[in-house]
CSV table of C-alpha atoms and ligand atoms in Angstrom, one decimal:
chain,number,residue,atom,x,y,z
R,1,MET,CA,86.0,93.8,40.5
R,2,GLY,CA,85.9,97.6,40.3
R,3,ARG,CA,82.6,97.6,42.1
R,4,ILE,CA,84.0,95.3,44.7
R,5,ILE,CA,87.0,97.7,45.3
R,6,ASN,CA,84.6,100.7,45.4
R,7,LYS,CA,82.4,98.8,47.9
R,8,THR,CA,85.5,98.0,50.0
R,9,ARG,CA,86.5,101.7,49.9
R,10,ILE,CA,83.1,102.8,51.0
R,11,ILE,CA,83.1,100.3,53.9
R,12,LEU,CA,86.6,101.4,54.9
R,13,LEU,CA,85.6,105.1,54.7
R,14,ALA,CA,82.6,104.4,56.8
R,15,LEU,CA,84.8,102.5,59.3
R,16,VAL,CA,87.2,105.4,59.5
R,17,LEU,CA,84.4,107.9,60.0
R,18,ALA,CA,82.8,105.7,62.7
R,19,ILE,CA,86.1,105.5,64.6
R,20,PHE,CA,86.7,109.3,64.2
R,21,THR,CA,83.2,110.1,65.4
R,22,SER,CA,83.4,107.8,68.3
R,23,ALA,CA,86.8,109.3,69.2
R,24,CYS,CA,85.2,112.8,69.1
R,25,GLU,CA,82.4,111.6,71.3
R,26,THR,CA,84.8,110.2,73.8
R,27,GLU,CA,86.6,113.5,73.8
R,28,VAL,CA,83.3,115.3,74.4
R,29,ALA,CA,82.4,112.8,77.2
R,30,LYS,CA,85.8,113.5,78.8
R,31,VAL,CA,85.4,117.3,78.7
R,32,SER,CA,81.9,117.1,80.3
R,33,GLU,CA,83.3,114.8,83.0
R,34,ILE,CA,86.0,117.3,83.7
R,35,GLU,CA,83.4,120.0,83.9
R,36,GLN,CA,81.4,118.0,86.4
R,37,ILE,CA,84.3,117.7,88.9
R,38,LYS,CA,85.2,121.4,88.6
R,39,PRO,CA,84.2,123.4,91.8
R,40,VAL,CA,80.7,124.7,91.5
R,41,PRO,CA,80.8,128.5,91.0
R,42,MET,CA,79.7,130.6,94.0
R,43,LYS,CA,76.0,130.9,94.6
R,44,GLU,CA,74.6,133.9,92.8
R,45,ASN,CA,71.4,134.2,94.7
R,46,VAL,CA,72.8,134.9,98.1
R,47,LYS,CA,69.7,136.2,99.8
R,48,ASP,CA,66.7,134.3,101.1
R,49,SER,CA,63.2,135.3,100.2
R,50,ASP,CA,63.2,137.7,103.1
R,51,GLY,CA,66.3,139.3,101.7
R,52,LYS,CA,68.6,138.2,104.5
R,53,ILE,CA,72.0,136.6,104.2
R,54,LYS,CA,72.0,133.3,106.1
R,55,ILE,CA,75.1,132.0,107.8
R,56,GLY,CA,75.6,128.5,109.2
R,57,PHE,CA,77.7,128.2,112.3
R,58,SER,CA,79.0,124.7,113.0
R,59,MET,CA,80.6,124.5,116.4
R,60,ASP,CA,82.6,121.6,117.9
R,61,THR,CA,81.5,121.9,121.5
R,62,LEU,CA,80.0,124.1,124.2
R,63,GLN,CA,82.1,122.5,126.9
R,64,GLU,CA,84.3,125.4,127.9
R,65,GLU,CA,82.7,128.6,129.1
R,66,ARG,CA,84.1,130.6,126.2
R,67,TRP,CA,82.1,128.7,123.5
R,68,LEU,CA,78.8,129.8,125.1
R,69,ARG,CA,80.0,133.3,124.8
R,70,ASP,CA,81.2,132.8,121.2
R,71,ARG,CA,77.7,131.4,120.4
R,72,GLU,CA,75.8,134.3,121.9
R,73,LEU,CA,78.1,137.0,120.6
R,74,PHE,CA,78.4,135.6,117.1
R,75,LYS,CA,74.6,135.6,116.8
R,76,LYS,CA,74.5,139.2,118.0
R,77,SER,CA,77.3,140.3,115.7
R,78,VAL,CA,75.6,138.6,112.6
R,79,GLU,CA,72.2,140.0,113.4
R,80,ALA,CA,73.7,143.5,113.9
R,81,LEU,CA,74.6,143.3,110.2
R,82,GLY,CA,71.1,142.5,109.2
R,83,ALA,CA,72.0,138.8,108.5
R,84,GLU,CA,70.8,135.7,110.3
R,85,VAL,CA,72.6,132.6,111.6
R,86,GLU,CA,71.7,129.0,112.2
R,87,ILE,CA,73.9,127.4,114.9
R,88,LEU,CA,74.6,123.7,115.7
R,89,ALA,CA,77.1,122.3,118.1
R,90,ALA,CA,78.5,118.7,117.8
R,91,ASN,CA,79.5,117.8,121.3
R,92,GLY,CA,83.0,116.8,120.2
R,93,ASP,CA,81.7,114.2,117.8
R,94,ASP,CA,83.3,114.3,114.3
R,95,ALA,CA,80.6,112.3,112.5
R,96,LEU,CA,77.9,114.5,114.1
R,97,GLN,CA,79.7,117.7,113.1
R,98,ILE,CA,79.9,116.5,109.5
R,99,SER,CA,76.2,115.6,109.4
R,100,GLN,CA,75.2,118.9,111.1
R,101,ALA,CA,77.2,120.8,108.5
R,102,GLU,CA,75.4,118.9,105.8
R,103,THR,CA,72.1,119.8,107.4
R,104,LEU,CA,73.1,123.5,107.4
R,105,ILE,CA,74.2,123.3,103.7
R,106,SER,CA,70.9,121.6,102.7
R,107,GLN,CA,69.0,124.4,104.5
R,108,GLY,CA,70.3,126.8,102.0
R,109,ILE,CA,72.9,128.8,104.0
R,110,ASP,CA,74.9,131.4,102.0
R,111,LEU,CA,78.2,130.8,104.0
R,112,LEU,CA,79.5,128.3,106.5
R,113,VAL,CA,81.5,129.2,109.6
R,114,ILE,CA,83.1,126.3,111.3
R,115,VAL,CA,84.9,125.6,114.6
R,116,PRO,CA,86.4,122.2,113.8
R,117,HIS,CA,86.6,119.5,116.4
R,118,ASN,CA,89.1,117.6,114.4
R,119,ALA,CA,91.4,119.8,112.2
R,120,GLU,CA,91.7,117.0,109.5
R,121,ALA,CA,88.3,115.3,109.5
R,122,THR,CA,86.5,118.6,108.9
R,123,ALA,CA,88.2,118.9,105.5
R,124,ALA,CA,85.3,116.8,104.2
R,125,ILE,CA,82.9,119.5,105.2
R,126,VAL,CA,84.8,122.2,103.3
R,127,HIS,CA,84.6,120.0,100.2
R,128,ARG,CA,80.9,119.5,100.5
R,129,ALA,CA,80.2,123.1,101.1
R,130,HIS,CA,82.2,124.1,98.0
R,131,GLU,CA,80.3,121.6,95.9
R,132,ALA,CA,77.2,123.5,96.9
R,133,GLY,CA,78.9,126.8,96.0
R,134,ILE,CA,79.2,127.8,99.7
R,135,LYS,CA,82.4,129.4,101.1
R,136,VAL,CA,83.8,128.4,104.4
R,137,ILE,CA,85.5,130.3,107.2
R,138,ALA,CA,87.5,128.5,109.9
R,139,TYR,CA,86.7,130.1,113.2
R,140,ASP,CA,89.3,130.2,115.9
R,141,ARG,CA,90.7,126.8,114.8
R,142,LEU,CA,92.2,126.0,111.5
R,143,VAL,CA,90.9,123.3,109.2
R,144,LYS,CA,93.9,121.4,107.8
R,145,ASN,CA,94.4,120.1,104.2
R,146,ALA,CA,91.4,121.8,102.7
R,147,ASP,CA,90.7,124.8,100.4
R,148,ILE,CA,89.3,126.8,103.3
R,149,ASP,CA,88.4,130.3,102.2
R,150,LEU,CA,89.4,132.2,105.3
R,151,TYR,CA,90.8,131.7,108.8
R,152,VAL,CA,90.1,134.1,111.6
R,153,SER,CA,91.6,133.5,115.0
R,154,PHE,CA,93.9,134.9,117.7
R,155,ASP,CA,97.6,134.7,117.3
R,156,ASN,CA,97.8,131.3,119.0
R,157,GLU,CA,101.6,130.9,118.9
R,158,GLN,CA,101.7,134.2,120.8
R,159,VAL,CA,99.3,132.8,123.4
R,160,GLY,CA,101.9,130.1,124.3
R,161,GLU,CA,104.7,132.6,124.3
R,162,MET,CA,102.8,134.8,126.7
R,163,GLN,CA,102.2,131.9,129.0
R,164,ALA,CA,105.9,130.8,129.0
R,165,LYS,CA,107.2,134.4,129.4
R,166,ALA,CA,105.0,135.0,132.4
R,167,ILE,CA,106.1,131.8,134.1
R,168,THR,CA,109.8,131.9,133.3
R,169,LYS,CA,109.9,135.4,134.8
R,170,LEU,CA,108.8,133.9,138.1
R,171,VAL,CA,110.6,130.6,137.7
R,172,PRO,CA,113.7,131.1,135.5
R,173,LYS,CA,115.1,127.7,136.6
R,174,GLY,CA,113.6,124.4,137.6
R,175,ASN,CA,111.4,121.5,136.7
R,176,TYR,CA,108.5,122.3,134.3
R,177,VAL,CA,105.4,120.4,133.4
R,178,TYR,CA,103.5,121.0,130.2
R,179,ILE,CA,99.9,120.0,130.0
R,180,GLY,CA,98.9,120.4,126.4
R,181,GLY,CA,95.5,120.6,124.7
R,182,ALA,CA,93.8,118.1,122.4
R,183,ILE,CA,96.2,116.9,119.7
R,184,THR,CA,93.3,116.9,117.2
R,185,ASP,CA,93.0,120.7,117.5
R,186,ASN,CA,95.6,122.6,115.5
R,187,ASN,CA,95.5,125.3,118.1
R,188,ALA,CA,96.9,122.9,120.7
R,189,LEU,CA,100.0,122.5,118.5
R,190,LEU,CA,100.4,126.3,118.1
R,191,PHE,CA,100.0,126.9,121.8
R,192,LYS,CA,102.7,124.4,122.5
R,193,LYS,CA,105.0,125.8,119.8
R,194,GLY,CA,104.7,129.2,121.4
R,195,VAL,CA,105.5,127.8,124.8
R,196,PHE,CA,108.6,126.0,123.5
R,197,ASN,CA,109.8,129.1,121.5
R,198,VAL,CA,110.4,130.6,124.9
R,199,LEU,CA,111.4,127.5,126.9
R,200,GLN,CA,113.8,125.9,124.5
R,201,PRO,CA,116.8,128.3,124.9
R,202,LEU,CA,116.4,127.8,128.7
R,203,ILE,CA,116.2,124.0,128.3
R,204,ASP,CA,119.3,124.1,126.1
R,205,LYS,CA,121.1,126.1,128.8
R,206,GLY,CA,120.2,123.5,131.3
R,207,ASP,CA,118.2,126.0,133.4
R,208,ILE,CA,114.8,124.4,132.7
R,209,LYS,CA,114.0,120.7,132.7
R,210,ILE,CA,110.7,119.4,131.2
R,211,VAL,CA,109.8,116.6,133.6
R,212,TYR,CA,106.4,115.9,132.2
R,213,ASP,CA,104.8,116.7,128.8
R,214,GLN,CA,101.4,115.3,127.8
R,215,TRP,CA,98.4,116.2,125.6
R,216,THR,CA,94.9,116.2,127.1
R,217,ILE,CA,92.5,114.1,125.2
R,218,ASP,CA,89.6,116.2,124.0
R,219,TRP,CA,90.7,119.1,126.3
R,220,ASN,CA,88.9,117.3,129.1
R,221,PRO,CA,89.8,118.7,132.6
R,222,GLU,CA,89.5,115.2,134.1
R,223,ASN,CA,92.2,114.0,131.8
R,224,ALA,CA,94.4,117.0,132.7
R,225,LEU,CA,93.8,116.2,136.4
R,226,ALA,CA,94.9,112.6,135.8
R,227,ASN,CA,98.0,113.8,133.9
R,228,MET,CA,99.0,116.2,136.6
R,229,GLU,CA,98.6,113.4,139.2
R,230,ALA,CA,100.9,111.3,137.1
R,231,ALA,CA,103.4,114.1,136.8
R,232,LEU,CA,103.5,114.7,140.6
R,233,LYS,CA,103.8,111.0,141.3
R,234,ALA,CA,106.6,110.4,138.7
R,235,ASN,CA,108.6,113.4,140.2
R,236,GLY,CA,107.9,112.9,143.9
R,237,ASN,CA,106.2,116.3,143.8
R,238,GLN,CA,109.4,118.0,142.8
R,239,ILE,CA,107.8,120.4,140.3
R,240,ASP,CA,108.5,124.1,140.1
R,241,ALA,CA,106.0,125.3,137.4
R,242,VAL,CA,103.1,124.2,135.2
R,243,ILE,CA,101.9,125.5,131.9
R,244,ALA,CA,98.5,124.3,131.0
R,245,ALA,CA,97.0,124.9,127.5
R,246,ASN,CA,93.8,126.5,128.8
R,247,ASP,CA,92.0,127.4,132.0
R,248,ALA,CA,89.9,124.2,132.0
R,249,THR,CA,93.0,122.0,132.0
R,250,ALA,CA,94.6,124.5,134.5
R,251,GLY,CA,91.6,123.8,136.7
R,252,GLY,CA,92.4,120.0,136.6
R,253,VAL,CA,96.1,120.8,137.4
R,254,ILE,CA,95.2,123.0,140.4
R,255,HIS,CA,92.8,120.3,141.6
R,256,ALA,CA,95.8,117.8,141.6
R,257,LEU,CA,98.1,120.4,143.3
R,258,THR,CA,95.5,121.1,146.0
R,259,ALA,CA,95.3,117.4,146.9
R,260,GLN,CA,99.1,117.6,147.6
R,261,GLY,CA,98.9,120.8,149.5
R,262,LEU,CA,100.7,122.6,146.7
R,263,ALA,CA,98.1,124.9,145.2
R,264,GLY,CA,99.4,128.5,145.3
R,265,LYS,CA,102.9,127.3,145.8
R,266,ILE,CA,103.6,126.3,142.2
R,267,PRO,CA,103.0,128.9,139.4
R,268,VAL,CA,100.3,127.7,136.9
R,269,ALA,CA,99.5,129.3,133.5
R,270,GLY,CA,96.2,128.9,131.7
R,271,GLN,CA,94.2,130.6,128.9
R,272,ASP,CA,90.7,131.9,128.1
R,273,ALA,CA,90.1,134.2,131.0
R,274,GLU,CA,87.3,131.9,132.3
R,275,LEU,CA,85.6,133.2,135.4
R,276,ALA,CA,86.9,130.3,137.5
R,277,ALA,CA,90.4,131.1,136.4
R,278,ALA,CA,90.0,134.9,137.1
R,279,GLN,CA,88.8,133.9,140.6
R,280,ARG,CA,91.8,131.6,141.1
R,281,ILE,CA,94.1,134.4,139.9
R,282,VAL,CA,92.9,136.8,142.5
R,283,GLU,CA,92.9,134.1,145.2
R,284,GLY,CA,96.4,133.1,144.3
R,285,THR,CA,96.2,129.5,143.0
R,286,GLN,CA,96.6,130.4,139.3
R,287,THR,CA,99.3,132.7,138.1
R,288,MET,CA,98.0,134.0,134.8
R,289,THR,CA,95.6,133.5,132.0
R,290,VAL,CA,95.5,134.7,128.4
R,291,TYR,CA,92.5,136.8,127.6
R,292,LYS,CA,91.1,136.6,124.1
R,293,PRO,CA,88.4,139.3,123.7
R,294,ILE,CA,85.7,137.1,122.0
R,295,GLN,CA,83.6,140.0,120.9
R,296,SER,CA,86.4,141.2,118.6
R,297,LEU,CA,86.5,137.7,117.1
R,298,THR,CA,82.8,137.4,116.5
R,299,GLU,CA,82.5,140.9,115.1
R,300,LYS,CA,85.4,140.3,112.7
R,301,VAL,CA,84.1,137.0,111.5
R,302,ALA,CA,80.5,138.2,111.1
R,303,GLN,CA,81.7,141.2,109.0
R,304,LEU,CA,83.9,139.0,106.8
R,305,ALA,CA,81.3,136.3,106.5
R,306,VAL,CA,78.7,138.8,105.2
R,307,ASN,CA,81.3,140.3,102.8
R,308,LEU,CA,82.3,136.9,101.5
R,309,ALA,CA,78.7,135.8,101.1
R,310,LYS,CA,78.1,138.9,99.0
R,311,GLY,CA,81.1,138.1,96.9
R,312,GLU,CA,82.9,141.2,98.0
R,313,ASN,CA,86.7,141.5,98.4
R,314,ILE,CA,87.9,141.0,102.0
R,315,ASP,CA,90.9,142.4,103.8
R,316,ALA,CA,92.8,139.4,105.2
R,317,ASN,CA,96.4,140.4,105.1
R,318,GLN,CA,98.0,137.3,106.7
R,319,LYS,CA,98.6,133.8,105.3
R,320,VAL,CA,98.7,130.6,107.2
R,321,ASN,CA,99.7,127.3,105.6
R,322,ASN,CA,97.2,124.5,106.3
R,323,GLY,CA,99.1,121.7,104.6
R,324,LYS,CA,97.3,122.3,101.3
R,325,ILE,CA,97.1,126.1,100.7
R,326,GLU,CA,98.2,129.4,102.1
R,327,VAL,CA,94.9,130.4,103.8
R,328,PRO,CA,94.0,134.1,103.8
R,329,SER,CA,94.0,134.8,107.6
R,330,VAL,CA,93.2,137.4,110.2
R,331,LEU,CA,94.9,136.9,113.6
R,332,LEU,CA,93.9,139.1,116.5
R,333,ALA,CA,96.1,139.9,119.5
R,334,PRO,CA,95.7,138.0,122.8
R,335,ILE,CA,96.4,139.8,126.1
R,336,ALA,CA,98.3,138.3,129.1
R,337,VAL,CA,96.5,138.7,132.4
R,338,ASP,CA,97.7,138.3,135.9
R,339,ARG,CA,96.6,139.7,139.3
R,340,PHE,CA,98.2,143.0,138.5
R,341,ASN,CA,96.3,143.9,135.4
R,342,ILE,CA,93.1,141.9,135.8
R,343,ASP,CA,91.1,145.1,136.7
R,344,ASP,CA,92.3,147.0,133.7
R,345,THR,CA,91.7,144.2,131.2
R,346,ILE,CA,89.0,141.5,131.9
R,347,ILE,CA,87.1,143.6,134.3
R,348,ALA,CA,87.4,147.0,132.5
R,349,ASP,CA,86.1,145.3,129.3
R,350,GLY,CA,83.1,143.9,131.2
R,351,PHE,CA,84.3,140.3,130.2
R,352,HIS,CA,83.6,139.5,133.9
R,353,SER,CA,82.2,141.7,136.6
R,354,ARG,CA,84.4,142.8,139.6
R,355,VAL,CA,81.8,141.3,142.0
R,356,ASP,CA,82.1,137.9,140.3
R,357,VAL,CA,85.9,137.9,140.1
R,358,TYR,CA,86.5,139.1,143.7
R,359,ARG,CA,83.6,137.1,145.1
F,401,LIG,C1,90.6,127.4,121.8
F,401,LIG,C2,90.7,127.6,123.3
F,401,LIG,C3,89.9,126.6,124.0
F,401,LIG,C4,90.2,125.2,123.6
F,401,LIG,C5,89.3,124.1,124.1
F,401,LIG,C6,91.1,126.0,121.5
F,401,LIG,O1,91.0,125.7,120.2
F,401,LIG,O2,91.4,128.3,121.1
F,401,LIG,O3,90.3,128.9,123.6
F,401,LIG,O4,90.1,126.6,125.4
F,401,LIG,O5,90.1,125.1,122.2
F,401,LIG,O6,88.0,124.3,123.7
């Protein structure tokens, strides 16, 4: 009997031990699982065998003139710092931009700079880069809802404010059309916010009436042209001013106005200081543009990218909320340009030559 009790005790003890051990193992397994999903620490070995820091630049598009300049000047700015850059452009295709970013990550870049086509979809890229220990900078356009490491752009709300201030000075009362950018681009929302910061009090007073307000799918000038035609038709051409989110869409707007014999009679605002817009300004069919000195942007991003890749502290004194975090940000100042200061700004900077502008 005693032996039976002892045997039972031993079996019970063994059972308790077994349960305890397996509980511990489960704990251990959980801990290691947690460790696996923690963000991978930054790459330690930041330089290639040739000793150079390698930056990946994932661009949305090269459609507008400015992006060609961004591409060229960013390469120069990075190389001036002794680093190198691999550049891919996705032609406005989200899936392609994601796969191109994956290619850059797998090529062993030390840091990724991205101009997102779609502010939300590109969060996946940030996640994948971080898994590989690579930091990500949002260039010109913000990536939403992601742990982006840095955002460098111009003050985009101010861009819209500059447009609306210039146009309301000329047309303090009347029927306004707003031709927005691509709704998938966070900048388009900021430009519009800036415009309405200025217009809203005048709308509330009853001085200004918004008779047409539409986004432009993918920033496509053809879409802007179609929207402007619709605006003219819906209002029997009774339009007093147009604010377009950039020069490419302003081009579409002016095309539609020309067809109605109205080009040069209705003030139009744009943005980017494209050569075609500068020419329209001196010819009188476009009222103003907003000039964003691209070289200041490329130099700033290149410097910060190299600093971040080296794990150095960076000086980004602003914060912009992207829906998930307060993103450390640097926002540069845009410049309003009309026919009165075009020589002292765009031309003086060598952004366009005098000969090209006054062709
Ligand atoms: C940029 C503009 C550009 C537009 C279309 C915006 O995000 O800030 O400069 O014209 O995209 O590419």
